């Protein structure tokens, strides 16, 4: 007889422990939690996905259809749903896109597993079937490759992928934004694409205008003016200070007794001479631009202006690091003259007016790396828009587009989008289930059916008849290209989201240029399946009593209402 933890024992656990076990109490309850989680993000999937308005605990408002942001701000507490959140976050870290894909697919796998559990299958049998189906899915996906990005410095090839990634978030602007992102990536792509750093693509959001006025600037753009009287500099030699540019304060307080006006003048002149000596040393080192991560004192600013030095402050330490990367400078934690190796260089620094805002631009005028060997090629996308929330959402879409290209540096193969790859996997894995004679075939078939959820979800979000459209998609994928039957068929048939009726709801994804990176799909399927298996194999939930004293009742009324 199998040992189990007794649920009602007073001697085994401390008082306040709660245990849930059995199919209904633990497994089904967990599946229901993941289903609720999926229902929140499902309506935001695809080009016509709706936005969510999320107000987090800091009272900050988010209006977005980006699942990664929605999940992060919701603060999910259910342990099973949390596993989906963690899988989704790992997908974001690994591939930069496909977060909603993971949540939807994992939840669908669990709902299909619920049907099998009620039919009498053991969770271990279902897990075994899902693992076999996962292995086959990864293998079949590699056979569905339809294209490959051969040159990551070719904007036209990169745009094919960035447009597909941006379309679900900013549908209608995907061509413009996709080209914008591709241009930015090409200008900052190193000679070895494996060294591509997503942080070299910066986004600056400036209110006003419209999205079509957004531009790409080679270099860095900062939404603030220089602090000094000098506003522009060519052939700039940059010194970066992470410490305050001011006279240092003593650690202990002291009292100075001054007996005459001459002593007061001499006291202040000592500080002035000390600061003047520091600024003179810096200027003699060839520096004509000072970038400071902290405060710049009035006395220091006076001498820096006298020596025609451009001064700009960066409140963010991350921006200060990017300046170091762009110019090749080293951030100094001490006040004084930098050595030759610690000084950075940039071709031009100038102030430009965009809309009603004045911004400072750091730019290298040419691509000749002879004078900037250690300098990174940083590119900034200047976004225009009406509201801050809208600009934030566009920035998230651009971030996904840039991260997808990072995934391409590892694996440049592409598969058909518009749910064509999923529907072809549905067919291939269903055929594999038919060839399997063990009880695993039931789980494998349900795994195959789970791929239909993407077509069904996109159809629902587009306002199309999902049942009819998915049926026609399945039929199109079971036919072959050589069939005499007219109409679209073959492995690349997907959903046409711009169609007004189900009659014209199919499209050849490859001909339409809807392509997605193979790596993003593989990682998403893998993470979703592993999260689903983890939840499926939980047979008991043991919860300890929360730390802290008893909670004060909130609905007990006034203190003197009781008799």
Coordinates of C-alpha atoms in Angstrom, one line a residue:
X1 CA 0.0 0.0 0.0
X2 CA 1.4 3.4 -1.0
X3 CA 2.4 5.8 1.7
X4 CA 0.7 9.2 1.7
X5 CA 0.7 12.2 3.9
X6 CA -2.4 12.0 6.2
X7 CA -4.5 15.0 5.7
X8 CA -6.0 15.3 9.1
X9 CA -3.0 14.5 11.3
X10 CA -2.4 16.9 14.2
X11 CA 1.0 15.5 15.0
X12 CA 2.7 15.7 11.6
X13 CA 2.3 19.4 10.8
X14 CA 2.1 22.6 12.9
X15 CA -1.4 24.0 13.4
X16 CA -2.7 26.0 10.4
X17 CA -1.4 23.7 7.6
X18 CA -3.8 22.9 4.8
X19 CA -3.5 20.0 2.4
X20 CA -5.3 19.3 -0.9
X21 CA -5.0 16.0 -2.6
X22 CA -6.7 13.8 -5.2
X23 CA -7.8 14.5 -8.7
X24 CA -10.5 17.0 -8.0
X25 CA -8.8 18.9 -5.2
X26 CA -5.3 19.3 -6.6
X27 CA -4.9 18.5 -10.3
X28 CA -8.3 19.8 -11.6
X29 CA -8.0 22.9 -9.4
X30 CA -4.6 23.7 -10.8
X31 CA -5.8 23.2 -14.4
X32 CA -8.7 25.6 -13.7
X33 CA -6.3 28.3 -12.4
X34 CA -4.2 28.0 -15.6
X35 CA -7.3 28.2 -17.7
X36 CA -8.3 31.5 -16.0
X37 CA -4.8 32.8 -16.6
X38 CA -5.0 31.9 -20.2
X39 CA -8.4 33.5 -20.7
X40 CA -6.9 36.8 -19.6
X41 CA -4.1 36.8 -22.2
X42 CA -5.8 35.0 -25.0
X43 CA -7.9 37.9 -26.1
X44 CA -4.7 39.9 -26.6
X45 CA -3.2 37.3 -29.0
X46 CA -2.7 38.2 -32.7
X47 CA -2.9 41.3 -34.8
X48 CA -6.5 42.1 -33.6
X49 CA -5.8 41.3 -30.0
X50 CA -7.4 43.7 -27.5
X51 CA -5.6 45.8 -25.0
X52 CA -5.7 45.4 -21.3
X53 CA -5.8 48.3 -18.9
X54 CA -3.8 47.3 -15.9
X55 CA -3.2 49.5 -12.8
X56 CA -0.5 48.1 -10.7
X57 CA 0.0 48.5 -6.9
X58 CA 2.0 51.7 -7.5
X59 CA -1.0 53.2 -9.3
X60 CA 0.8 53.2 -12.6
X61 CA -1.4 52.7 -15.6
X62 CA -0.5 50.2 -18.4
X63 CA -2.6 50.0 -21.6
X64 CA -1.1 47.2 -23.7
X65 CA -1.7 43.9 -25.5
X66 CA 1.9 42.7 -24.6
X67 CA 1.5 39.5 -22.6
X68 CA 4.9 39.9 -20.9
X69 CA 3.9 43.3 -19.5
X70 CA 0.4 42.1 -18.5
X71 CA 1.7 39.0 -16.7
X72 CA 4.4 41.0 -14.9
X73 CA 2.1 43.7 -13.6
X74 CA -0.7 41.3 -12.5
X75 CA 1.3 39.8 -9.6
X76 CA -0.2 36.3 -9.9
X77 CA -0.2 34.4 -6.6
X78 CA -1.7 31.0 -7.5
X79 CA 1.3 28.5 -7.5
X80 CA 0.2 26.7 -10.7
X81 CA -0.5 29.9 -12.6
X82 CA 2.9 31.2 -11.3
X83 CA 4.6 28.3 -13.1
X84 CA 3.1 29.5 -16.4
X85 CA 4.3 33.0 -15.6
X86 CA 7.8 31.8 -14.9
X87 CA 7.8 29.8 -18.2
X88 CA 6.6 32.9 -20.0
X89 CA 9.3 35.0 -18.5
X90 CA 12.0 32.5 -19.4
X91 CA 10.7 32.6 -23.0
X92 CA 11.0 36.4 -23.0
X93 CA 14.6 36.1 -21.7
X94 CA 15.5 33.3 -24.2
X95 CA 13.8 34.5 -27.4
X96 CA 12.4 38.0 -26.7
X97 CA 8.9 37.1 -28.1
X98 CA 6.2 34.4 -27.8
X99 CA 5.3 35.0 -24.2
X100 CA 1.5 34.8 -24.9
X101 CA 2.2 31.7 -27.0
X102 CA 3.6 29.9 -24.0
X103 CA 0.7 30.7 -21.7
X104 CA -2.0 29.8 -24.3
X105 CA -0.4 26.5 -25.4
X106 CA 0.4 25.3 -21.8
X107 CA -3.1 26.1 -20.7
X108 CA -4.6 24.3 -23.7
X109 CA -2.4 21.2 -23.1
X110 CA -3.7 21.1 -19.5
X111 CA -7.3 21.4 -20.5
X112 CA -6.8 18.5 -23.0
X113 CA -5.2 16.5 -20.2
X114 CA -8.2 17.2 -17.9
X115 CA -10.4 15.4 -20.5
X116 CA -8.0 12.4 -20.5
X117 CA -7.8 12.3 -16.7
X118 CA -11.6 12.2 -16.5
X119 CA -11.6 9.3 -19.0
X120 CA -9.3 7.3 -16.7
X121 CA -5.8 7.9 -17.9
X122 CA -3.0 8.3 -15.3
X123 CA -1.1 11.6 -15.2
X124 CA 2.1 9.6 -15.8
X125 CA 0.7 8.2 -19.1
X126 CA -0.3 11.6 -20.3
X127 CA 3.1 13.0 -19.4
X128 CA 4.8 10.3 -21.3
X129 CA 2.7 10.9 -24.4
X130 CA 3.3 14.7 -24.2
X131 CA 7.0 14.1 -23.9
X132 CA 7.0 12.0 -27.1
X133 CA 4.9 14.5 -28.9
X134 CA 7.2 17.4 -27.8
X135 CA 10.2 15.5 -29.2
X136 CA 8.5 15.0 -32.5
X137 CA 7.3 18.6 -32.7
X138 CA 10.8 20.0 -32.4
X139 CA 12.0 17.6 -35.1
X140 CA 9.0 18.3 -37.4
X141 CA 9.4 22.0 -37.0
X142 CA 12.9 21.8 -38.5
X143 CA 11.4 20.1 -41.5
X144 CA 9.0 23.0 -42.0
X145 CA 11.7 25.6 -42.5
X146 CA 10.8 27.7 -45.6
X147 CA 13.5 30.4 -45.6
X148 CA 16.7 31.6 -43.9
X149 CA 18.2 34.9 -43.2
X150 CA 21.6 34.6 -44.8
X151 CA 22.9 38.2 -44.2
X152 CA 22.1 39.9 -40.9
X153 CA 23.4 43.2 -42.4
X154 CA 20.7 43.2 -45.0
X155 CA 17.8 45.4 -43.9
X156 CA 15.3 43.8 -46.4
X157 CA 16.0 40.3 -44.9
X158 CA 15.7 41.4 -41.3
X159 CA 12.5 43.4 -42.0
X160 CA 10.7 40.2 -43.0
X161 CA 11.0 39.0 -39.4
X162 CA 10.7 42.3 -37.5
X163 CA 7.4 43.1 -39.3
X164 CA 5.8 39.7 -38.3
X165 CA 7.0 40.3 -34.7
X166 CA 5.6 43.8 -34.5
X167 CA 2.3 43.2 -36.3
X168 CA 0.5 41.6 -33.3
X169 CA 1.2 44.7 -31.1
X170 CA 0.9 47.5 -33.6
X171 CA -1.1 46.2 -36.5
X172 CA -1.3 48.6 -39.4
X173 CA 2.1 50.2 -38.6
X174 CA 4.1 46.9 -38.9
X175 CA 5.6 47.8 -42.2
X176 CA 6.8 51.2 -41.1
X177 CA 8.0 50.1 -37.7
X178 CA 9.6 46.9 -39.1
X179 CA 11.6 48.9 -41.6
X180 CA 12.6 51.4 -38.8
X181 CA 13.8 48.6 -36.5
X182 CA 15.6 46.8 -39.4
X183 CA 17.4 50.1 -40.3
X184 CA 18.5 50.6 -36.7
X185 CA 19.7 47.0 -36.3
X186 CA 21.7 47.1 -39.5
X187 CA 23.5 50.3 -38.5
X188 CA 24.5 48.9 -35.2
X189 CA 25.3 45.3 -36.3
X190 CA 28.9 44.4 -35.5
X191 CA 31.1 42.6 -38.0
X192 CA 30.4 39.4 -36.1
X193 CA 26.6 39.1 -35.7
X194 CA 27.1 36.8 -32.7
X195 CA 28.3 39.8 -30.7
X196 CA 25.1 41.8 -31.5
X197 CA 23.9 43.6 -28.3
X198 CA 20.2 44.5 -28.1
X199 CA 21.1 47.3 -25.7
X200 CA 22.8 49.1 -28.6
X201 CA 19.3 49.9 -30.0
X202 CA 17.9 52.7 -27.8
X203 CA 14.4 54.2 -27.8
X204 CA 13.7 57.9 -27.0
X205 CA 10.0 58.8 -26.7
X206 CA 9.0 62.4 -27.5
X207 CA 5.4 63.5 -27.1
X208 CA 3.8 65.2 -30.1
X209 CA 3.4 64.6 -33.8
X210 CA 2.4 61.1 -35.0
X211 CA 4.0 57.7 -35.2
X212 CA 4.9 58.2 -38.9
X213 CA 7.3 61.0 -37.9
X214 CA 9.5 58.6 -35.9
X215 CA 13.1 58.4 -37.2
X216 CA 16.3 56.5 -36.7
X217 CA 19.4 58.4 -35.5
X218 CA 22.9 56.8 -35.7
X219 CA 24.3 57.6 -32.3
X220 CA 22.6 58.4 -29.0
X221 CA 19.8 60.9 -28.3
X222 CA 19.2 62.2 -24.8
X223 CA 16.0 64.0 -23.9
X224 CA 17.8 66.9 -22.1
X225 CA 20.1 69.8 -23.0
X226 CA 23.7 70.3 -21.8
X227 CA 24.1 72.1 -18.5
X228 CA 26.9 74.4 -19.8
X229 CA 26.8 77.5 -22.0
X230 CA 28.5 75.4 -24.8
X231 CA 25.8 73.4 -26.6
X232 CA 27.7 71.8 -29.4
X233 CA 31.1 70.2 -30.0
X234 CA 32.9 68.6 -32.9
X235 CA 35.8 66.1 -32.5
X236 CA 34.8 65.7 -28.9
X237 CA 37.1 64.2 -26.3
X238 CA 34.9 62.9 -23.5
X239 CA 35.7 62.4 -19.8
X240 CA 33.0 60.5 -17.9
X241 CA 32.7 61.0 -14.1
X242 CA 30.4 58.8 -12.0
X243 CA 31.1 61.0 -8.9
X244 CA 29.8 64.5 -8.2
X245 CA 31.8 67.3 -10.0
X246 CA 32.1 69.5 -6.9
X247 CA 34.3 70.3 -3.9
X248 CA 34.3 67.2 -1.7
X249 CA 32.5 67.4 1.7
X250 CA 34.3 66.3 4.8
X251 CA 33.0 63.2 6.6
X252 CA 32.9 65.0 10.0
X253 CA 31.6 68.5 10.9
X254 CA 34.0 71.1 11.9
X255 CA 34.0 74.7 13.1
X256 CA 36.1 77.4 11.5
X257 CA 36.7 80.6 13.4
X258 CA 37.1 83.6 11.1
X259 CA 38.2 86.9 12.7
X260 CA 38.3 89.3 9.7
X261 CA 36.9 89.9 6.3
X262 CA 40.4 89.1 4.8
X263 CA 40.2 85.6 6.3
X264 CA 36.7 85.0 4.8
X265 CA 38.0 86.0 1.3
X266 CA 41.1 83.8 1.7
X267 CA 38.9 80.9 2.8
X268 CA 36.7 81.0 -0.3
X269 CA 39.7 81.6 -2.6
X270 CA 41.2 78.4 -1.4
X271 CA 38.2 76.4 -2.7
X272 CA 38.2 78.4 -6.0
X273 CA 41.9 77.7 -6.6
X274 CA 41.4 74.0 -5.9
X275 CA 38.5 73.7 -8.4
X276 CA 40.3 75.8 -11.0
X277 CA 43.3 73.5 -10.7
X278 CA 41.1 70.4 -11.2
X279 CA 39.4 71.9 -14.3
X280 CA 42.7 73.1 -15.8
X281 CA 44.2 69.6 -15.4
X282 CA 41.1 68.1 -17.2
X283 CA 41.4 70.6 -20.0
X284 CA 45.1 70.1 -20.4
X285 CA 44.4 66.4 -20.9
X286 CA 42.6 67.3 -24.1
X287 CA 39.1 66.9 -22.7
X288 CA 36.4 69.3 -24.1
X289 CA 33.3 67.4 -23.0
X290 CA 32.4 66.3 -19.5
X291 CA 29.7 63.7 -18.9
X292 CA 28.7 63.5 -15.3
X293 CA 26.4 60.9 -13.5
X294 CA 25.8 63.1 -10.5
X295 CA 25.6 66.8 -9.6
X296 CA 27.8 69.5 -11.1
X297 CA 28.6 72.3 -8.6
X298 CA 28.1 76.0 -9.5
X299 CA 31.8 76.8 -9.0
X300 CA 32.8 73.9 -11.2
X301 CA 30.3 74.9 -13.9
X302 CA 31.8 78.5 -13.8
X303 CA 35.3 77.2 -14.6
X304 CA 34.1 74.7 -17.1
X305 CA 32.3 77.4 -19.0
X306 CA 35.4 79.6 -18.9
X307 CA 37.3 76.8 -20.6
X308 CA 34.6 76.2 -23.2
X309 CA 33.9 72.7 -22.0
X310 CA 30.5 71.1 -22.8
X311 CA 28.9 69.6 -19.7
X312 CA 26.0 67.1 -19.7
X313 CA 24.4 65.3 -16.8
X314 CA 23.0 61.8 -16.9
X315 CA 20.8 60.9 -13.9
X316 CA 20.7 57.3 -14.9
X317 CA 23.7 55.1 -14.3
X318 CA 22.7 52.9 -17.2
X319 CA 22.8 55.8 -19.6
X320 CA 26.2 56.7 -18.3
X321 CA 27.4 53.2 -19.1
X322 CA 26.0 53.5 -22.6
X323 CA 27.9 56.7 -23.1
X324 CA 31.1 54.9 -22.1
X325 CA 30.3 52.1 -24.6
X326 CA 29.6 54.6 -27.4
X327 CA 32.6 56.8 -26.8
X328 CA 35.1 54.2 -25.5
X329 CA 35.6 56.2 -22.3
X330 CA 36.1 54.8 -18.8
X331 CA 33.9 56.1 -16.0
X332 CA 36.0 57.7 -13.3
X333 CA 35.0 57.5 -9.6
X334 CA 37.5 60.2 -8.7
X335 CA 37.6 63.9 -9.6
X336 CA 40.8 64.7 -11.6
X337 CA 42.5 64.5 -15.0
X338 CA 41.8 61.3 -16.9
X339 CA 44.6 59.3 -18.5
X340 CA 44.8 59.0 -22.3
X341 CA 43.2 55.5 -22.1
X342 CA 40.3 56.8 -20.0
X343 CA 39.3 59.6 -22.5
X344 CA 36.6 58.7 -25.0
X345 CA 35.9 60.3 -28.4
X346 CA 32.8 61.1 -30.6
X347 CA 32.6 63.0 -33.8
X348 CA 29.9 65.4 -33.0
X349 CA 27.6 66.5 -30.1
X350 CA 24.8 68.9 -30.8
X351 CA 21.4 70.0 -29.7
X352 CA 18.4 69.5 -31.9
X353 CA 14.8 70.5 -31.5
X354 CA 12.2 67.7 -32.0
X355 CA 8.6 68.9 -31.6
X356 CA 8.7 71.2 -28.6
X357 CA 11.6 69.3 -26.8
X358 CA 15.3 69.9 -27.2
X359 CA 17.5 66.9 -27.2
X360 CA 21.2 66.3 -27.2
X361 CA 22.6 64.0 -30.0
X362 CA 25.9 62.1 -29.8
X363 CA 26.8 61.0 -33.3
X364 CA 29.7 59.5 -35.3
X365 CA 29.6 61.1 -38.7
X366 CA 31.0 58.1 -40.6
X367 CA 31.5 54.3 -40.2
X368 CA 35.3 54.5 -40.3
X369 CA 36.4 52.5 -37.3
X370 CA 40.0 53.6 -37.4
X371 CA 39.5 56.3 -34.8
X372 CA 36.8 54.5 -32.7
X373 CA 38.1 50.9 -32.5
X374 CA 36.6 50.3 -29.0
X375 CA 33.4 52.3 -29.7
X376 CA 30.1 50.5 -30.0
X377 CA 27.8 51.5 -32.8
X378 CA 24.7 52.7 -30.9
X379 CA 21.5 53.6 -32.7
X380 CA 18.5 55.5 -31.3
X381 CA 14.9 55.2 -32.5
X382 CA 13.1 58.5 -31.8
X383 CA 9.4 57.7 -31.4
X384 CA 6.6 60.3 -31.7
X385 CA 3.1 60.0 -30.5
X386 CA 0.2 61.6 -28.7
X387 CA 0.3 59.9 -25.3
X388 CA 2.9 58.4 -23.0
X389 CA 1.0 55.1 -22.7
X390 CA 0.9 54.8 -26.5
X391 CA 4.6 55.5 -26.8
X392 CA 5.3 52.9 -24.1
X393 CA 3.3 50.3 -26.0
X394 CA 5.2 51.0 -29.2
X395 CA 8.5 50.8 -27.4
X396 CA 7.5 47.3 -26.2
X397 CA 6.7 46.3 -29.8
X398 CA 10.1 47.6 -30.9
X399 CA 11.8 45.7 -28.1
X400 CA 10.2 42.5 -29.3
X401 CA 11.4 43.2 -32.8
X402 CA 15.0 43.8 -31.7
X403 CA 15.0 40.7 -29.5
X404 CA 13.7 38.5 -32.3
X405 CA 16.8 39.5 -34.4
X406 CA 19.0 38.5 -31.4
X407 CA 17.4 35.0 -31.6
X408 CA 18.2 35.0 -35.4
X409 CA 21.9 35.4 -34.6
X410 CA 21.7 32.0 -32.9
X411 CA 19.5 30.3 -35.5
X412 CA 18.6 32.1 -38.7
X413 CA 16.0 29.6 -40.0
X414 CA 12.4 30.8 -40.6
X415 CA 9.0 29.0 -40.6
X416 CA 5.7 30.1 -42.0
X417 CA 3.6 32.3 -39.7
X418 CA -0.2 33.0 -39.6
X419 CA -0.6 29.7 -37.6
X420 CA 0.5 27.7 -40.7
X421 CA 3.3 25.9 -38.9
X422 CA 1.0 25.0 -36.0
X423 CA -1.7 23.6 -38.2
X424 CA 0.9 21.5 -40.1
X425 CA 2.3 20.2 -36.8
X426 CA -1.3 19.3 -35.9
X427 CA -1.5 17.1 -39.0
X428 CA 2.0 15.6 -38.6
X429 CA 1.6 14.7 -34.9
X430 CA -1.9 13.3 -35.5
X431 CA -0.4 11.0 -38.1
X432 CA 2.3 10.0 -35.6
X433 CA -0.4 9.3 -32.9
X434 CA -2.1 6.9 -35.5
X435 CA 1.1 5.0 -35.9
X436 CA 1.5 4.6 -32.1
X437 CA -0.2 1.5 -30.7
X438 CA 0.3 2.1 -26.9
X439 CA -2.0 4.2 -24.6
X440 CA 0.4 7.1 -25.3
X441 CA -1.5 7.7 -28.6
X442 CA -4.4 9.4 -26.7
X443 CA -2.1 12.0 -25.1
X444 CA -0.2 12.5 -28.4
X445 CA -3.4 13.1 -30.3
X446 CA -4.5 15.7 -27.7
X447 CA -1.1 17.3 -28.0
X448 CA -1.8 17.6 -31.7
X449 CA -5.3 19.0 -31.2
X450 CA -3.8 21.7 -28.8
X451 CA -2.1 23.4 -31.8
X452 CA -5.6 24.3 -33.1
X453 CA -6.0 26.8 -30.2
X454 CA -3.9 29.5 -32.0
X455 CA -6.0 29.5 -35.2
X456 CA -9.1 29.4 -33.1
X457 CA -8.0 32.3 -30.9
X458 CA -6.9 34.5 -33.8
X459 CA -10.2 33.8 -35.6
X460 CA -12.2 34.8 -32.6
X461 CA -10.2 37.9 -32.0
X462 CA -10.7 38.9 -35.7
X463 CA -14.4 38.4 -35.5
X464 CA -14.4 35.4 -37.9
X465 CA -16.2 32.1 -37.5
X466 CA -13.5 30.1 -35.8
X467 CA -15.1 26.7 -36.2
X468 CA -15.6 27.0 -39.9
X469 CA -12.1 28.6 -40.5
X470 CA -10.2 26.0 -38.4
X471 CA -12.1 23.2 -40.3
X472 CA -11.1 24.7 -43.6
X473 CA -7.5 25.1 -42.4
X474 CA -7.3 21.5 -41.4
X475 CA -8.7 20.4 -44.8
X476 CA -6.2 22.7 -46.6
X477 CA -3.3 21.2 -44.7
X478 CA -4.4 17.6 -45.5
X479 CA -4.4 18.3 -49.2
X480 CA -1.1 18.6 -51.2
X481 CA 0.0 21.3 -53.6
X482 CA -0.4 19.1 -56.6
X483 CA -4.1 18.5 -56.1
X484 CA -6.3 19.6 -59.0
X485 CA -8.7 21.0 -56.5
X486 CA -8.7 24.8 -56.8
X487 CA -7.9 27.0 -53.8
X488 CA -5.1 27.3 -51.2
X489 CA -3.6 24.1 -49.9
X490 CA -0.3 22.8 -48.5
X491 CA 1.8 23.3 -45.4
X492 CA 2.1 27.1 -45.6
X493 CA -1.6 27.9 -45.5
X494 CA -2.5 30.2 -42.6
X495 CA -5.2 32.7 -41.5
X496 CA -5.7 36.0 -43.4
X497 CA -6.6 38.4 -40.6
X498 CA -7.6 41.1 -43.0
X499 CA -10.3 39.1 -44.7
X500 CA -13.9 40.2 -44.0
X501 CA -15.4 36.8 -44.1
X502 CA -14.4 33.1 -43.6
X503 CA -14.8 32.5 -47.3
X504 CA -11.5 34.4 -48.0
X505 CA -10.0 33.7 -44.6
X506 CA -7.0 31.7 -45.8
X507 CA -3.6 32.9 -47.1
X508 CA -0.3 31.5 -48.2
X509 CA 2.0 32.7 -45.3
X510 CA 5.2 32.4 -47.3
X511 CA 3.9 34.3 -50.3
X512 CA 2.5 37.0 -48.0
X513 CA 5.9 37.3 -46.3
X514 CA 4.6 36.3 -42.9
X515 CA 7.6 34.5 -41.5
X516 CA 8.7 33.7 -37.9
X517 CA 12.0 32.5 -36.5
X518 CA 12.3 28.8 -35.9
X519 CA 14.0 29.3 -32.6
X520 CA 11.2 31.3 -31.1
X521 CA 8.6 28.6 -31.9
X522 CA 10.8 25.8 -30.6
X523 CA 11.6 27.4 -27.3
X524 CA 7.9 28.4 -26.8
X525 CA 6.6 24.8 -27.4
X526 CA 9.3 23.4 -25.2
X527 CA 8.7 25.8 -22.3
X528 CA 4.9 25.5 -22.5
X529 CA 5.1 21.7 -22.5
X530 CA 7.5 21.5 -19.6
X531 CA 5.3 23.9 -17.5
X532 CA 2.2 21.9 -18.3
X533 CA 4.0 18.6 -17.3
X534 CA 5.2 20.1 -14.1
X535 CA 1.6 21.2 -13.1
X536 CA 0.1 17.9 -14.3
X537 CA 2.3 15.8 -12.1
X538 CA 1.3 17.6 -8.9
X539 CA -0.9 15.2 -6.9
X540 CA -0.9 17.1 -3.6
X541 CA -0.8 20.7 -2.4
X542 CA 0.5 21.4 1.1
X543 CA 0.1 25.0 2.3
X544 CA 1.6 26.4 5.5
X545 CA -0.2 29.1 7.5
X546 CA 0.9 32.6 6.5
X547 CA 3.4 34.3 8.8
X548 CA 2.2 37.2 11.0
X549 CA -0.6 37.7 13.4
X550 CA -4.4 37.3 12.9
X551 CA -5.9 39.6 10.2
X552 CA -8.2 42.3 11.4
X553 CA -11.8 41.7 10.1
X554 CA -12.8 44.3 7.5
X555 CA -16.6 43.9 7.7
X556 CA -17.3 43.9 11.4
X557 CA -18.8 47.4 11.4
X558 CA -18.4 50.0 14.1
X559 CA -16.8 49.0 17.4
X560 CA -19.9 49.8 19.5
X561 CA -22.4 48.1 17.2
X562 CA -22.2 44.8 19.2
X563 CA -24.5 44.1 22.1

